Coordinates of N, CA and C in Angstrom, one line a residue:
M106 N 45.2 15.3 24.2 CA 43.8 15.5 24.1 C 43.5 16.5 22.9
L107 N 44.3 17.5 22.9 CA 44.1 18.5 21.8 C 44.4 17.9 20.5
K108 N 45.3 17.0 20.4 CA 45.7 16.3 19.2 C 44.5 15.5 18.6
Y109 N 43.7 14.8 19.5 CA 42.6 14.0 19.1 C 41.4 14.9 18.7
F110 N 41.3 16.1 19.4 CA 40.3 17.0 19.0 C 40.5 17.6 17.6
A111 N 41.8 17.9 17.3 CA 42.2 18.5 16.0 C 41.9 17.4 14.9
I112 N 42.2 16.2 15.2 CA 42.0 15.1 14.2 C 40.5 15.0 13.9
A113 N 39.7 15.0 15.0 CA 38.2 14.9 14.8 C 37.6 16.0 14.1
L114 N 38.1 17.2 14.3 CA 37.7 18.4 13.7 C 38.0 18.4 12.2
L115 N 39.2 18.0 11.9 CA 39.7 18.0 10.5 C 38.9 16.9 9.7
S116 N 38.6 15.8 10.3 CA 37.9 14.7 9.5 C 36.4 15.2 9.3
T117 N 35.9 15.9 10.3 CA 34.5 16.4 10.1 C 34.5 17.4 9.0
V118 N 35.4 18.3 8.9 CA 35.5 19.3 7.9 C 35.7 18.6 6.5
A119 N 36.5 17.7 6.5 CA 36.8 17.0 5.2 C 35.5 16.2 4.7
Y120 N 34.8 15.6 5.7 CA 33.6 14.9 5.3 C 32.5 15.9 4.8
A121 N 32.4 17.0 5.5 CA 31.4 18.0 5.1 C 31.6 18.6 3.7
Q122 N 32.9 18.6 3.2 CA 33.2 19.2 2.0 C 33.0 18.2 0.8
Q123 N 32.7 16.9 1.1 CA 32.5 15.9 0.0 C 31.2 16.2 -0.7
P124 N 31.1 16.1 -2.0 CA 29.8 16.3 -2.7 C 28.8 15.3 -2.4
A125 N 27.5 15.7 -2.4 CA 26.5 14.7 -2.1 C 26.3 13.7 -3.2
V126 N 26.0 12.5 -2.9 CA 25.8 11.5 -3.9 C 24.4 11.6 -4.4
T127 N 24.2 11.8 -5.8 CA 22.9 11.8 -6.4 C 22.9 10.8 -7.5
A128 N 21.7 10.6 -8.0 CA 21.5 9.7 -9.1 C 22.0 10.3 -10.4
P129 N 22.7 9.5 -11.2 CA 23.2 10.1 -12.4 C 22.1 10.7 -13.3
N130 N 22.4 11.9 -13.8 CA 21.5 12.6 -14.7 C 20.1 12.9 -14.2
A131 N 20.0 13.0 -12.8 CA 18.6 13.3 -12.3 C 18.7 14.3 -11.1
S132 N 18.0 15.4 -11.2 CA 18.0 16.3 -10.1 C 16.8 15.9 -9.2
A133 N 16.7 16.4 -8.0 CA 15.6 16.1 -7.1 C 14.3 16.4 -7.7
P134 N 14.0 17.6 -8.3 CA 12.7 17.9 -8.8 C 12.4 16.9 -10.0
E135 N 13.4 16.6 -10.8 CA 13.1 15.7 -11.9 C 12.7 14.3 -11.4
A136 N 13.4 13.8 -10.3 CA 13.1 12.5 -9.8 C 11.7 12.5 -9.2
A137 N 11.3 13.5 -8.5 CA 9.9 13.6 -8.0 C 8.9 13.6 -9.1
A138 N 9.2 14.3 -10.2 CA 8.2 14.4 -11.3 C 8.1 13.1 -12.1
Q139 N 9.0 12.2 -11.9 CA 8.9 11.0 -12.7 C 7.8 10.1 -12.3
G140 N 7.2 10.3 -11.1 CA 6.0 9.6 -10.7 C 6.3 8.4 -9.9
P141 N 5.3 7.5 -9.9 CA 5.4 6.3 -9.0 C 6.5 5.3 -9.5
A142 N 6.9 4.5 -8.6 CA 7.9 3.5 -9.0 C 7.3 2.2 -9.4
F143 N 6.2 2.2 -10.1 CA 5.5 1.0 -10.6 C 5.0 1.3 -12.0
K144 N 4.7 0.2 -12.7 CA 4.3 0.3 -14.1 C 2.8 0.3 -14.3
A145 N 2.1 -0.2 -13.3 CA 0.6 -0.3 -13.4 C -0.1 1.0 -13.5
K146 N -1.2 1.0 -14.2 CA -2.0 2.2 -14.3 C -2.6 2.6 -13.0
K147 N -2.5 3.9 -12.7 CA -3.2 4.4 -11.5 C -4.6 4.8 -11.9
L148 N -5.6 4.2 -11.3 CA -7.0 4.4 -11.7 C -7.6 5.6 -11.0
T149 N -8.4 6.3 -11.8 CA -9.2 7.4 -11.2 C -10.5 6.9 -10.6
R150 N -11.2 7.7 -9.9 CA -12.4 7.3 -9.3 C -13.4 6.9 -10.4
A151 N -13.5 7.6 -11.4 CA -14.4 7.3 -12.5 C -14.1 6.0 -13.2
E152 N -12.8 5.7 -13.3 CA -12.4 4.4 -13.9 C -12.7 3.3 -13.0
L153 N -12.5 3.4 -11.7 CA -12.8 2.4 -10.7 C -14.3 2.2 -10.7
D154 N -15.1 3.2 -10.6 CA -16.5 3.1 -10.6 C -17.1 2.3 -11.8
A155 N -16.4 2.6 -13.0 CA -16.8 1.8 -14.2 C -16.6 0.3 -14.1
Y156 N -15.5 0.0 -13.5 CA -15.2 -1.4 -13.2 C -16.1 -2.0 -12.2
L157 N -16.4 -1.3 -11.1 CA -17.3 -1.8 -10.1 C -18.7 -1.9 -10.5
A158 N -19.1 -1.3 -11.6 CA -20.4 -1.5 -12.2 C -20.6 -2.9 -12.7
H159 N -19.5 -3.7 -12.9 CA -19.6 -5.1 -13.3 C -18.9 -6.0 -12.3
P160 N -19.5 -6.1 -11.1 CA -18.9 -6.9 -10.0 C -18.6 -8.3 -10.3
D161 N -19.2 -8.9 -11.3 CA -19.0 -10.3 -11.6 C -17.7 -10.4 -12.5
Q162 N -17.1 -9.3 -12.9 CA -15.9 -9.4 -13.8 C -14.7 -8.9 -13.1
V163 N -14.8 -8.3 -11.9 CA -13.7 -7.6 -11.3 C -13.4 -8.2 -9.8
L164 N -12.2 -8.1 -9.4 CA -11.8 -8.5 -8.1 C -10.9 -7.4 -7.5
L165 N -11.3 -6.9 -6.4 CA -10.4 -5.9 -5.7 C -9.6 -6.6 -4.7
I166 N -8.3 -6.4 -4.7 CA -7.3 -6.9 -3.7 C -6.8 -5.8 -2.9
D167 N -7.2 -5.7 -1.7 CA -6.7 -4.6 -0.8 C -5.4 -5.1 -0.1
V168 N -4.3 -4.4 -0.3 CA -3.0 -4.8 0.2 C -2.6 -4.1 1.5
R169 N -3.6 -3.4 2.1 CA -3.3 -2.6 3.3 C -3.5 -3.5 4.5
R170 N -3.0 -3.1 5.7 CA -3.2 -3.8 6.9 C -4.6 -3.6 7.4
P171 N -5.2 -4.5 8.2 CA -6.5 -4.4 8.6 C -6.8 -3.1 9.4
D172 N -5.8 -2.7 10.2 CA -6.0 -1.4 10.9 C -6.2 -0.2 10.0
E173 N -5.5 -0.2 8.9 CA -5.6 0.9 7.9 C -7.0 0.8 7.3
I174 N -7.5 -0.3 6.9 CA -8.8 -0.4 6.3 C -9.9 0.0 7.3
A175 N -9.7 -0.4 8.6 CA -10.7 0.1 9.6 C -10.7 1.6 9.8
A176 N -9.5 2.2 9.8 CA -9.3 3.6 10.1 C -9.8 4.5 8.9
I177 N -9.4 4.1 7.7 CA -9.6 4.9 6.6 C -10.9 4.5 5.8
G178 N -11.2 3.3 5.8 CA -12.3 2.8 5.0 C -11.9 2.0 3.8
G179 N -12.8 1.3 3.2 CA -12.5 0.4 2.1 C -13.7 0.3 1.2
F180 N -13.7 -0.8 0.5 CA -14.8 -1.1 -0.5 C -15.6 -2.3 0.0
H181 N -16.8 -2.4 -0.6 CA -17.8 -3.4 -0.1 C -17.3 -4.8 -0.1
V182 N -16.7 -5.2 -1.2 CA -16.2 -6.6 -1.3 C -14.8 -6.6 -1.9
Y183 N -13.9 -7.3 -1.2 CA -12.5 -7.3 -1.6 C -11.8 -8.5 -1.0
L184 N -10.7 -8.9 -1.5 CA -9.8 -9.9 -1.0 C -8.7 -9.2 -0.3
S185 N -8.5 -9.5 1.0 CA -7.4 -8.8 1.8 C -6.2 -9.7 1.9
I186 N -5.1 -9.2 1.2 CA -3.8 -9.9 1.3 C -2.8 -8.7 1.3
Q187 N -2.1 -8.6 2.4 CA -1.1 -7.6 2.6 C 0.0 -7.8 1.5
V188 N 0.5 -6.7 1.1 CA 1.5 -6.7 0.0 C 2.7 -7.6 0.3
K189 N 3.1 -7.6 1.5 CA 4.2 -8.4 1.9 C 4.0 -9.9 1.8
D190 N 2.7 -10.3 1.8 CA 2.3 -11.7 1.8 C 1.8 -12.1 0.4
L191 N 1.7 -11.2 -0.5 CA 1.0 -11.5 -1.8 C 1.7 -12.6 -2.6
K192 N 3.0 -12.6 -2.7 CA 3.7 -13.6 -3.5 C 3.5 -15.0 -3.0
D193 N 3.3 -15.1 -1.7 CA 3.0 -16.4 -1.1 C 1.6 -16.9 -1.3
H194 N 0.7 -16.1 -1.7 CA -0.7 -16.5 -1.8 C -1.3 -16.3 -3.3
L195 N -0.4 -16.3 -4.3 CA -0.9 -16.2 -5.6 C -1.9 -17.3 -6.0
D196 N -1.7 -18.5 -5.5 CA -2.6 -19.6 -5.8 C -4.0 -19.4 -5.3
A197 N -4.2 -18.5 -4.3 CA -5.5 -18.2 -3.7 C -6.3 -17.2 -4.5
I198 N -5.7 -16.6 -5.5 CA -6.3 -15.5 -6.2 C -6.9 -16.0 -7.5
P199 N -8.2 -15.8 -7.7 CA -8.9 -16.2 -8.9 C -8.3 -15.6 -10.2
R200 N -8.2 -16.4 -11.2 CA -7.6 -15.8 -12.5 C -8.7 -15.5 -13.5
D201 N -10.0 -15.7 -13.1 CA -11.0 -15.4 -14.1 C -11.6 -14.0 -14.0
R202 N -11.0 -13.1 -13.3 CA -11.5 -11.8 -13.1 C -10.4 -10.8 -13.4
T203 N -10.8 -9.6 -13.7 CA -9.9 -8.5 -13.8 C -9.6 -8.0 -12.4
I204 N -8.3 -7.8 -12.1 CA -7.9 -7.4 -10.7 C -7.6 -5.9 -10.6
I205 N -8.0 -5.3 -9.5 CA -7.7 -4.0 -9.2 C -7.1 -4.0 -7.8
T206 N -5.9 -3.5 -7.6 CA -5.3 -3.5 -6.3 C -5.5 -2.2 -5.6
V207 N -5.6 -2.2 -4.2 CA -6.0 -1.1 -3.4 C -5.0 -0.9 -2.3
S208 N -4.5 0.4 -2.1 CA -3.8 0.8 -0.9 C -4.3 2.2 -0.6
N209 N -3.6 2.9 0.3 CA -4.0 4.2 0.7 C -3.9 5.2 -0.4
H210 N -2.7 5.3 -1.0 CA -2.4 6.3 -2.0 C -1.9 5.6 -3.3
A211 N -2.1 4.3 -3.5 CA -1.8 3.6 -4.7 C -0.3 3.1 -4.8
A212 N 0.6 3.5 -3.9 CA 2.0 3.1 -4.1 C 2.1 1.6 -3.9
R213 N 1.7 1.1 -2.7 CA 1.8 -0.4 -2.5 C 0.9 -1.1 -3.5
A214 N -0.3 -0.5 -3.8 CA -1.2 -1.2 -4.8 C -0.5 -1.3 -6.2
G215 N 0.3 -0.3 -6.5 CA 1.0 -0.3 -7.8 C 2.0 -1.4 -7.8
L216 N 2.8 -1.6 -6.8 CA 3.8 -2.6 -6.7 C 3.1 -4.0 -6.7
A217 N 1.9 -4.1 -6.0 CA 1.2 -5.4 -6.0 C 0.7 -5.7 -7.4
A218 N 0.2 -4.7 -8.1 CA -0.4 -4.8 -9.5 C 0.8 -5.3 -10.4
D219 N 1.9 -4.8 -10.3 CA 3.1 -5.2 -11.1 C 3.4 -6.7 -10.8
L220 N 3.4 -7.0 -9.5 CA 3.7 -8.4 -9.2 C 2.7 -9.4 -9.8
L221 N 1.4 -9.0 -9.7 CA 0.4 -9.8 -10.3 C 0.5 -9.9 -11.8
T222 N 0.7 -8.8 -12.4 CA 0.9 -8.8 -13.9 C 2.1 -9.7 -14.3
D223 N 3.2 -9.6 -13.6 CA 4.3 -10.4 -13.9 C 4.1 -11.9 -13.7
N224 N 3.0 -12.2 -12.9 CA 2.7 -13.6 -12.7 C 1.5 -14.1 -13.5
G225 N 1.1 -13.3 -14.5 CA 0.1 -13.8 -15.5 C -1.3 -13.4 -15.2
F226 N -1.6 -12.5 -14.2 CA -2.9 -12.1 -13.9 C -3.3 -10.9 -14.8
K227 N -4.6 -10.8 -15.0 CA -5.1 -9.7 -15.8 C -5.4 -8.5 -14.8
V228 N -4.6 -7.5 -14.8 CA -4.7 -6.4 -13.9 C -5.1 -5.1 -14.6
A229 N -6.2 -4.5 -14.1 CA -6.6 -3.2 -14.7 C -5.8 -2.1 -14.2
G230 N -5.4 -2.1 -12.9 CA -4.6 -1.1 -12.4 C -4.6 -1.0 -10.8
A231 N -4.2 0.1 -10.3 CA -4.1 0.3 -8.9 C -4.9 1.6 -8.5
V232 N -5.4 1.5 -7.3 CA -6.2 2.7 -6.8 C -5.8 3.0 -5.4
G233 N -5.8 4.2 -5.0 CA -5.6 4.7 -3.6 C -7.0 5.0 -3.0
A234 N -7.3 4.3 -1.9 CA -8.6 4.5 -1.2 C -8.7 6.0 -0.8
Q235 N -7.7 6.6 -0.3 CA -7.8 8.0 0.1 C -7.9 8.9 -1.1
L236 N -7.3 8.6 -2.2 CA -7.4 9.4 -3.4 C -8.8 9.2 -4.0
Y237 N -9.3 8.0 -4.0 CA -10.7 7.7 -4.4 C -11.7 8.6 -3.7
E238 N -11.5 8.6 -2.3 CA -12.4 9.4 -1.5 C -12.3 10.9 -1.8
A239 N -11.0 11.4 -2.0 CA -10.8 12.8 -2.3 C -11.4 13.2 -3.6
E240 N -11.6 12.3 -4.5 CA -12.2 12.6 -5.8 C -13.7 12.4 -5.8
G241 N -14.2 12.2 -4.6 CA -15.7 12.2 -4.4 C -16.3 10.8 -4.2
G242 N -15.4 9.8 -4.2 CA -15.9 8.4 -4.0 C -16.3 8.2 -2.6
T243 N -17.1 7.2 -2.3 CA -17.5 6.9 -1.0 C -16.9 5.6 -0.5
L244 N -16.2 5.6 0.6 CA -15.6 4.4 1.2 C -16.6 3.8 2.2
L245 N -16.5 2.5 2.4 CA -17.3 1.9 3.5 C -16.4 1.9 4.7
K246 N -17.0 2.5 5.8 CA -16.3 2.5 7.1 C -17.0 1.7 8.1
V247 N -16.3 0.6 8.5 CA -16.8 -0.3 9.4 C -16.0 -0.2 10.7
A248 N -16.7 0.0 11.8 CA -16.0 0.1 13.1 C -15.6 -1.4 13.5
P249 N -14.4 -1.5 14.0 CA -14.0 -2.9 14.5 C -14.8 -3.3 15.7
P250 N -15.1 -4.6 15.8 CA -15.9 -5.0 16.9 C -15.3 -4.7 18.3
K251 N -16.1 -4.3 19.2 CA -15.6 -4.0 20.6 C -15.4 -5.3 21.3
H252 N -14.3 -5.5 22.0 CA -14.0 -6.7 22.8 C -14.3 -6.4 24.2
D253 N -15.4 -7.1 24.8 CA -15.7 -6.9 26.2 C -15.1 -8.1 26.9
V254 N -13.9 -7.9 27.5 CA -13.2 -9.0 28.1 C -14.0 -9.5 29.3
A255 N -14.7 -8.7 30.1 CA -15.4 -9.2 31.2 C -16.6 -10.1 30.9
A256 N -17.1 -9.9 29.7 CA -18.3 -10.7 29.3 C -17.9 -12.1 28.7
R257 N -16.7 -12.3 28.4 CA -16.2 -13.6 27.8 C -16.2 -14.7 28.9
P258 N -16.7 -15.9 28.6 CA -16.6 -17.0 29.6 C -15.1 -17.2 29.9
G259 N -14.8 -17.4 31.2 CA -13.5 -17.7 31.6 C -12.6 -16.5 31.9
A260 N -13.1 -15.3 31.5 CA -12.4 -14.1 31.8 C -12.5 -13.7 33.2
A261 N -11.5 -13.0 33.7 CA -11.6 -12.5 35.1 C -12.8 -11.7 35.3
G262 N -13.7 -12.0 36.2 CA -14.9 -11.3 36.5 C -16.0 -11.6 35.5
G263 N -15.8 -12.5 34.6 CA -16.8 -12.8 33.6 C -17.7 -13.9 34.0
A264 N -18.6 -14.3 33.1 CA -19.7 -15.2 33.4 C -19.2 -16.6 33.6
G265 N -17.9 -17.0 33.3 CA -17.4 -18.3 33.4 C -16.9 -18.7 34.7
R266 N -17.1 -17.9 35.8 CA -16.5 -18.2 37.1 C -17.4 -19.2 37.8

């Protein structure tokens, strides 16, 4: 038993002394300072407001989940396609407007903007809804509809009995 304990202890010590694996030529602060992992422009509130002043020329694509939009808020008119489904629905996106992608902090929106740009869409950039609001912008907050199970026909205790 003591033999197995000694082997386990030695292997733990040997593992702990191995150097940490880091990206070549990049320290942690430098990697954080490099910014987002997308190429699209991150739009400010003023830039987005300027685009929204011409609603016939722009299309907002919100890539967040519906529960995120309901909880945080969104914009008056937008196309909702989650980022994970975007590639499968490119044919549903109009090509005659400038596109702005939306997520909470612009990370998913930036990735979506890059995907759209790579597929020939004219993309102005990405915006974070929470960042937009923090900069003084106003989001539309719509409460999800309440589901009254008892009032539905056919529901237990409902009018359909």
